[in-house]
Amino acid sequence: MAFVTRQFVRSVSSSSTAAATAKKIMVKHVTVIGGGLMGAGIAQVAAATGHRVVLVDQSDDILAKSTKGIEESLKKVAKKKFADNPKASDEFVQKTLGNLSTSTDAAAVVHSTDLVVEAIVENLKVKNELFQRLDKFAAEHTIFASNTSSLQITSIANATTRQDRFAGLHFFNPVPLMKLVEVIKTPMTSQKTFESLVDFTKTLGKHPVSCKDTPGFIVNRLLVPYLMEAVRLYERGDASKEDIDTAMKLGAGYPMGPFELIDYVGLDTTKFIIEGWHEMDSQNPLFQPCPSLDKLVAEKKLGKKTGEGYYKYK
Ligand SMILES: NC(=O)c1ccc[n+]([C@@H]2O[C@H](COP(=O)([O-])OP(=O)(O)OC[C@H]3O[C@@H](n4cnc5c(N)ncnc54)[C@H](O)[C@@H]3O)[C@@H](O)[C@H]2O)c1
């Protein structure tokens, strides 16, 4: 396996001159798979910046909910952006919605897309099945990107035959507000793919940073162990959830405390991230699961997405 990777790296670097001169892809048409918290935000921002976007999910009901959420969010953005011009505000909302369409059949829409951004459930098997299928239907030039928070990009890319056109594109929640995108380059991602994605994130008005395919990339590698340590502090009875949040806001200058942040990220997402890292490296003390978090997720108490919050949980 390592040999295959080395061979691939060698062949990529030996053709580096060709790669440098190869034309970057100007992304105009984007397919976003998954219309949940992240996918809806990514679709909104891409459509608002003039890209043609197809948003894909499993049912028309989910897509109707996503589109409604996007419209409401757009109205808020437009109200701020065109504070003194209601006509321009309406036009912005209508134009953006005009750039957006929906589908329940990813395979049927990817033939004409420049970029597929996947934001479905955080499960390697499900992501692999999706990309393996789309690989057969997408155009040759199409770049695939995953928004995964915790899985190895390489292990998703390996489900396809286009490892050179595969990378991580890690957005932050809420997507319309958060400026950062981590662009993840695996040893097999071509320079052309990487640069095309960096350019794409800039057209979205985002700030790209680059990171290797390492657990948690930059932000989550620092953030998730911090969130888990807050849960452990509370589990041990050392301090209340409210005091921990207040302490980090007033003492460390963070805009939100760790429990407020877990509500935003989703208790389930946080649990899956730590579980995945624990599987990869069970000895790492930063990657240990928390029993109280596991219990809440088993009870379907997930934070904002289920309409409550950590302060109410026992
Ligand atoms: N929540 C966050 O703060 C955050 C931040 C960055 C990245 N991420 C990552 O983004 C991804 C999505 O997270 P989310 O919070 O938006 O999840 P979510 O549960 O809100 O949305 C996931 C959506 O994907 C749909 N879906 C599932 N399987 C599908 C399939 N095979 N085909 C089409 N649609 C499918 C679901 O119906 C759902 O609407 C995950 O990989 C997560 O790790 C999440």
Coordinates of C-alpha atoms and ligand atoms in Angstrom, one line a residue:
M1 CA 0.0 0.0 0.0
A2 CA 2.8 2.4 1.0
F3 CA 4.6 1.4 -2.1
V4 CA 1.6 2.2 -4.3
T5 CA 1.3 5.6 -2.6
R6 CA 5.1 6.3 -3.1
Q7 CA 4.8 5.3 -6.7
F8 CA 1.9 7.6 -7.1
V9 CA 3.7 10.5 -5.4
R10 CA 6.7 9.9 -7.6
S11 CA 4.7 9.9 -10.8
V12 CA 2.8 13.1 -9.6
S13 CA 6.1 14.9 -8.9
S14 CA 7.9 13.7 -12.0
S15 CA 5.1 15.3 -14.0
S16 CA 5.2 18.4 -11.9
T17 CA 6.1 20.6 -14.9
A18 CA 3.1 19.4 -16.8
A19 CA 0.9 19.9 -13.7
A20 CA 2.2 23.5 -13.3
T21 CA 1.3 24.4 -16.8
A22 CA -2.0 22.5 -16.8
K23 CA -4.9 24.8 -16.8
K24 CA -6.8 25.2 -13.5
I25 CA -10.5 24.5 -13.5
M26 CA -12.7 27.5 -13.2
V27 CA -15.6 26.2 -11.1
K28 CA -18.9 27.4 -12.4
H29 CA -21.3 24.5 -11.8
V30 CA -21.3 23.0 -8.3
T31 CA -23.2 19.9 -7.1
V32 CA -23.6 19.9 -3.3
I33 CA -24.6 16.5 -1.8
G34 CA -26.4 16.7 1.5
G35 CA -28.9 19.5 2.3
G36 CA -28.4 19.5 6.1
L37 CA -26.7 22.1 8.2
M38 CA -23.5 22.3 6.2
G39 CA -24.7 21.4 2.7
A40 CA -27.4 24.0 2.7
G41 CA -24.9 26.7 3.8
I42 CA -22.4 25.7 1.1
A43 CA -25.1 25.7 -1.6
Q44 CA -26.4 29.1 -0.4
V45 CA -22.9 30.7 -0.5
A46 CA -22.1 29.2 -3.9
A47 CA -25.4 30.3 -5.4
A48 CA -25.1 33.8 -3.9
T49 CA -21.6 34.2 -5.6
G50 CA -23.0 33.4 -9.1
H51 CA -22.3 29.6 -9.3
R52 CA -24.9 27.3 -10.8
V53 CA -25.8 25.0 -7.9
V54 CA -27.7 21.7 -7.7
L55 CA -28.4 20.6 -4.1
V56 CA -29.0 16.9 -3.6
D57 CA -30.6 15.0 -0.7
Q58 CA -32.5 11.8 -0.1
S59 CA -36.1 13.2 -0.3
D60 CA -38.1 16.1 -1.7
D61 CA -39.3 16.8 1.9
I62 CA -35.7 17.3 3.1
L63 CA -34.9 19.4 0.1
A64 CA -38.0 21.6 0.6
K65 CA -36.9 22.2 4.2
S66 CA -33.3 23.0 3.1
T67 CA -34.5 25.5 0.4
K68 CA -36.8 27.2 2.9
G69 CA -33.9 27.6 5.3
I70 CA -31.7 29.0 2.5
E71 CA -34.3 31.5 1.5
E72 CA -34.7 32.7 5.1
S73 CA -31.0 32.9 5.6
L74 CA -30.6 34.8 2.3
K75 CA -33.2 37.4 3.3
K76 CA -31.2 38.1 6.5
V77 CA -28.0 38.4 4.5
A78 CA -29.7 40.7 2.0
K79 CA -31.2 42.9 4.6
K80 CA -27.7 43.7 6.0
K81 CA -26.0 43.8 2.6
F82 CA -28.6 46.2 1.0
A83 CA -29.8 48.0 4.2
D84 CA -31.0 51.1 2.3
N85 CA -32.2 49.4 -0.9
P86 CA -35.1 46.9 -0.5
K87 CA -35.4 46.5 -4.3
A88 CA -31.7 45.4 -4.6
S89 CA -32.2 43.2 -1.5
D90 CA -35.2 41.4 -3.2
E91 CA -33.3 41.1 -6.5
F92 CA -30.3 39.5 -4.7
V93 CA -32.5 36.9 -3.0
Q94 CA -34.4 36.1 -6.3
K95 CA -31.2 35.9 -8.3
T96 CA -29.5 33.6 -5.8
L97 CA -32.5 31.3 -5.7
G98 CA -32.5 31.3 -9.5
N99 CA -29.0 29.9 -9.4
L100 CA -30.2 27.0 -7.2
S101 CA -32.0 23.8 -8.1
T102 CA -32.5 20.5 -6.3
S103 CA -32.5 16.8 -7.0
T104 CA -32.8 13.5 -5.3
D105 CA -30.6 11.7 -7.8
A106 CA -27.0 12.7 -7.6
A107 CA -25.9 10.4 -10.4
A108 CA -28.3 12.1 -12.8
V109 CA -26.9 15.6 -12.2
V110 CA -23.1 15.2 -11.9
H111 CA -22.4 14.7 -15.6
S112 CA -22.2 18.4 -16.2
T113 CA -20.7 19.6 -12.9
D114 CA -17.2 21.0 -12.3
L115 CA -17.2 20.3 -8.6
V116 CA -19.0 17.9 -6.3
V117 CA -19.0 19.0 -2.6
E118 CA -20.1 16.2 -0.4
A119 CA -21.7 17.1 3.0
I120 CA -23.6 13.9 4.0
V121 CA -23.5 11.9 7.2
E122 CA -20.1 11.4 8.8
N123 CA -19.7 7.7 7.9
L124 CA -16.8 6.4 5.8
K125 CA -18.8 3.5 4.3
V126 CA -21.7 5.7 3.2
K127 CA -19.4 8.4 1.8
N128 CA -17.4 5.7 -0.1
E129 CA -20.5 4.2 -1.6
L130 CA -21.6 7.6 -2.8
F131 CA -18.3 8.6 -4.4
Q132 CA -17.8 5.2 -5.9
R133 CA -21.1 5.6 -7.7
L134 CA -20.6 9.2 -8.7
D135 CA -17.2 8.4 -10.1
K136 CA -18.9 6.4 -12.9
F137 CA -21.3 9.3 -13.9
A138 CA -19.2 12.5 -13.4
A139 CA -17.3 14.1 -16.2
E140 CA -13.6 13.5 -16.5
H141 CA -12.6 16.9 -15.4
T142 CA -14.9 17.0 -12.3
I143 CA -13.3 17.5 -9.0
F144 CA -14.6 15.7 -5.9
A145 CA -14.4 17.2 -2.5
S146 CA -15.5 16.1 0.9
N147 CA -16.5 18.4 3.8
T148 CA -15.7 15.7 6.3
S149 CA -14.7 16.9 9.8
S150 CA -12.8 13.9 10.9
L151 CA -12.4 11.2 8.3
Q152 CA -9.2 10.7 6.3
I153 CA -9.6 12.3 2.9
T154 CA -7.3 9.7 1.4
S155 CA -9.6 6.8 2.5
I156 CA -12.6 8.5 0.8
A157 CA -10.6 9.3 -2.3
N158 CA -9.5 5.7 -2.6
A159 CA -13.1 4.7 -3.3
T160 CA -12.8 6.4 -6.7
T161 CA -10.5 6.3 -9.7
R162 CA -9.8 10.0 -9.6
Q163 CA -7.5 10.4 -6.5
D164 CA -5.7 13.2 -8.3
R165 CA -9.0 15.2 -8.6
F166 CA -10.0 14.6 -5.0
A167 CA -9.4 16.8 -2.0
G168 CA -10.9 18.0 1.3
L169 CA -12.9 21.2 1.4
H170 CA -13.7 21.8 5.0
F171 CA -16.2 24.6 5.7
F172 CA -17.3 25.9 9.1
N173 CA -20.7 26.4 10.7
P174 CA -22.6 28.6 10.0
V175 CA -21.2 28.6 6.4
P176 CA -22.6 32.0 5.3
L177 CA -20.9 33.7 8.3
M178 CA -17.7 31.8 8.8
K179 CA -14.8 33.0 6.6
L180 CA -12.5 30.0 6.8
V181 CA -12.2 27.0 4.5
E182 CA -9.5 24.3 5.0
V183 CA -8.3 22.9 1.7
I184 CA -6.9 19.5 2.3
K185 CA -4.4 18.1 -0.1
T186 CA -3.7 14.3 0.0
P187 CA -0.4 12.9 -1.3
M188 CA -2.4 12.1 -4.5
T189 CA -4.2 15.4 -5.0
S190 CA -2.8 17.2 -8.1
Q191 CA -1.5 20.7 -7.8
K192 CA -4.0 21.8 -10.4
T193 CA -6.9 20.4 -8.3
F194 CA -5.6 22.1 -5.2
E195 CA -5.2 25.4 -6.9
S196 CA -8.6 25.2 -8.5
L197 CA -10.1 24.6 -5.1
V198 CA -8.2 27.5 -3.5
D199 CA -9.5 29.8 -6.3
F200 CA -13.0 28.5 -5.9
T201 CA -13.0 29.3 -2.1
K202 CA -11.8 32.8 -2.9
T203 CA -14.7 33.3 -5.3
L204 CA -17.0 32.4 -2.4
G205 CA -15.5 35.3 -0.4
K206 CA -13.8 32.8 1.9
H207 CA -10.3 32.6 3.3
P208 CA -8.6 29.3 2.4
V209 CA -5.9 27.7 4.5
S210 CA -4.0 24.6 3.4
C211 CA -3.4 21.5 5.6
K212 CA -2.2 17.9 5.0
D213 CA -4.5 15.0 5.4
T214 CA -4.0 14.7 9.2
P215 CA -6.8 14.0 11.8
G216 CA -8.9 17.1 12.4
F217 CA -6.9 19.2 10.0
I218 CA -6.0 22.4 11.9
V219 CA -9.1 23.7 13.6
N220 CA -10.8 20.5 14.9
R221 CA -7.5 19.0 15.9
L222 CA -7.2 21.9 18.4
L223 CA -10.9 22.4 19.1
V224 CA -12.4 18.9 19.6
P225 CA -10.0 17.8 22.4
Y226 CA -10.8 21.2 24.1
L227 CA -14.6 20.5 23.9
M228 CA -14.2 17.0 25.3
E229 CA -12.0 18.3 28.1
A230 CA -14.9 20.7 29.1
V231 CA -17.3 17.8 29.2
R232 CA -14.9 15.8 31.4
L233 CA -14.5 18.8 33.7
Y234 CA -18.3 18.9 34.1
E235 CA -18.5 15.0 34.4
R236 CA -16.1 15.1 37.3
G237 CA -18.2 17.7 39.0
D238 CA -15.4 20.3 39.1
A239 CA -17.6 23.1 37.7
S240 CA -21.1 23.8 36.3
K241 CA -21.7 23.9 32.5
E242 CA -22.7 27.6 32.8
D243 CA -19.6 28.5 34.8
I244 CA -17.3 26.7 32.3
D245 CA -18.9 28.6 29.4
T246 CA -18.7 32.0 31.3
A247 CA -15.1 31.3 32.2
M248 CA -14.0 30.7 28.6
K249 CA -15.9 33.7 27.3
L250 CA -14.7 36.2 30.0
G251 CA -11.4 34.7 30.8
A252 CA -10.1 33.5 27.4
G253 CA -12.0 36.0 25.3
Y254 CA -13.8 33.2 23.3
P255 CA -17.1 34.4 21.7
M256 CA -18.9 31.2 22.9
G257 CA -18.3 28.7 25.7
P258 CA -17.5 25.0 24.9
F259 CA -21.1 23.8 25.8
E260 CA -22.7 26.5 23.6
L261 CA -20.3 25.4 20.8
I262 CA -21.1 21.7 21.1
D263 CA -24.8 22.6 20.7
Y264 CA -23.9 24.3 17.4
V265 CA -21.6 21.6 16.1
G266 CA -24.1 18.8 17.2
L267 CA -23.4 16.4 20.1
D268 CA -23.6 13.5 17.6
T269 CA -21.0 15.1 15.3
T270 CA -18.7 15.7 18.2
K271 CA -19.1 12.1 19.4
F272 CA -18.4 10.6 15.9
I273 CA -15.3 12.7 15.5
I274 CA -13.7 11.5 18.8
E275 CA -14.8 7.9 18.1
G276 CA -13.2 8.0 14.7
W277 CA -9.9 9.3 16.1
H278 CA -10.0 6.9 19.0
E279 CA -10.3 4.0 16.4
M280 CA -7.2 5.4 14.6
D281 CA -5.1 5.9 17.8
S282 CA -6.7 4.5 20.9
Q283 CA -3.6 5.4 23.1
N284 CA -3.8 9.1 22.5
P285 CA -5.2 10.7 25.7
L286 CA -6.7 13.5 23.6
F287 CA -8.9 11.0 21.7
Q288 CA -10.7 9.3 24.6
P289 CA -14.6 9.1 24.4
C290 CA -16.8 10.7 27.1
P291 CA -19.5 8.4 28.6
S292 CA -21.9 11.3 29.4
L293 CA -21.8 12.6 25.8
D294 CA -22.4 9.1 24.4
K295 CA -25.4 8.7 26.7
L296 CA -27.0 12.0 25.5
V297 CA -26.5 11.1 21.8
A298 CA -28.1 7.7 22.5
E299 CA -31.1 9.6 23.9
K300 CA -31.2 11.7 20.7
K301 CA -30.2 14.9 22.5
L302 CA -28.1 16.5 19.8
G303 CA -28.1 20.2 20.5
K304 CA -29.5 22.9 18.2
K305 CA -30.5 20.4 15.5
T306 CA -33.0 18.7 17.9
G307 CA -34.1 22.1 19.2
E308 CA -32.7 22.2 22.7
G309 CA -29.3 22.7 24.3
Y310 CA -26.7 21.3 26.7
Y311 CA -27.8 23.4 29.6
K312 CA -31.1 21.5 29.8
Y313 CA -29.5 18.1 29.6
K314 CA -29.1 16.0 32.8
Ligands
LIG1 N1 -22.0 20.3 11.8 C1 -20.8 21.0 11.6 O1 -20.6 21.9 12.4 C2 -19.9 20.6 10.6 C3 -18.8 21.4 10.3 C4 -17.9 21.1 9.2 C5 -18.1 19.9 8.6 N2 -19.1 19.0 8.9 C6 -19.2 17.8 8.1 O2 -20.2 18.0 7.1 C7 -20.9 16.8 6.9 C8 -22.4 17.0 7.1 O3 -22.7 17.5 8.4 P1 -24.0 18.2 8.8 O4 -23.8 18.8 10.1 O5 -24.5 19.2 7.7 O6 -25.0 17.0 8.8 P2 -26.6 17.0 8.7 O7 -27.1 15.8 9.5 O8 -27.2 18.3 9.1 O9 -26.9 16.8 7.2 C9 -26.6 15.7 6.4 C10 -27.6 15.6 5.3 O10 -27.1 14.6 4.4 C11 -28.2 13.8 3.9 N3 -27.7 12.5 3.4 C12 -27.3 11.5 4.1 N4 -26.9 10.5 3.3 C13 -27.1 10.9 2.0 C14 -26.9 10.4 0.7 N5 -26.3 9.1 0.6 N6 -27.2 11.1 -0.4 C15 -27.7 12.4 -0.2 N7 -27.9 13.0 1.0 C16 -27.6 12.2 2.1 C17 -29.1 13.8 5.1 O11 -30.5 13.5 4.6 C18 -29.0 15.2 5.7 O12 -29.9 16.1 5.1 C19 -20.3 15.7 7.8 O13 -19.3 15.0 7.1 C20 -19.7 16.6 8.9 O14 -18.6 15.9 9.5 C21 -20.0 19.4 9.9

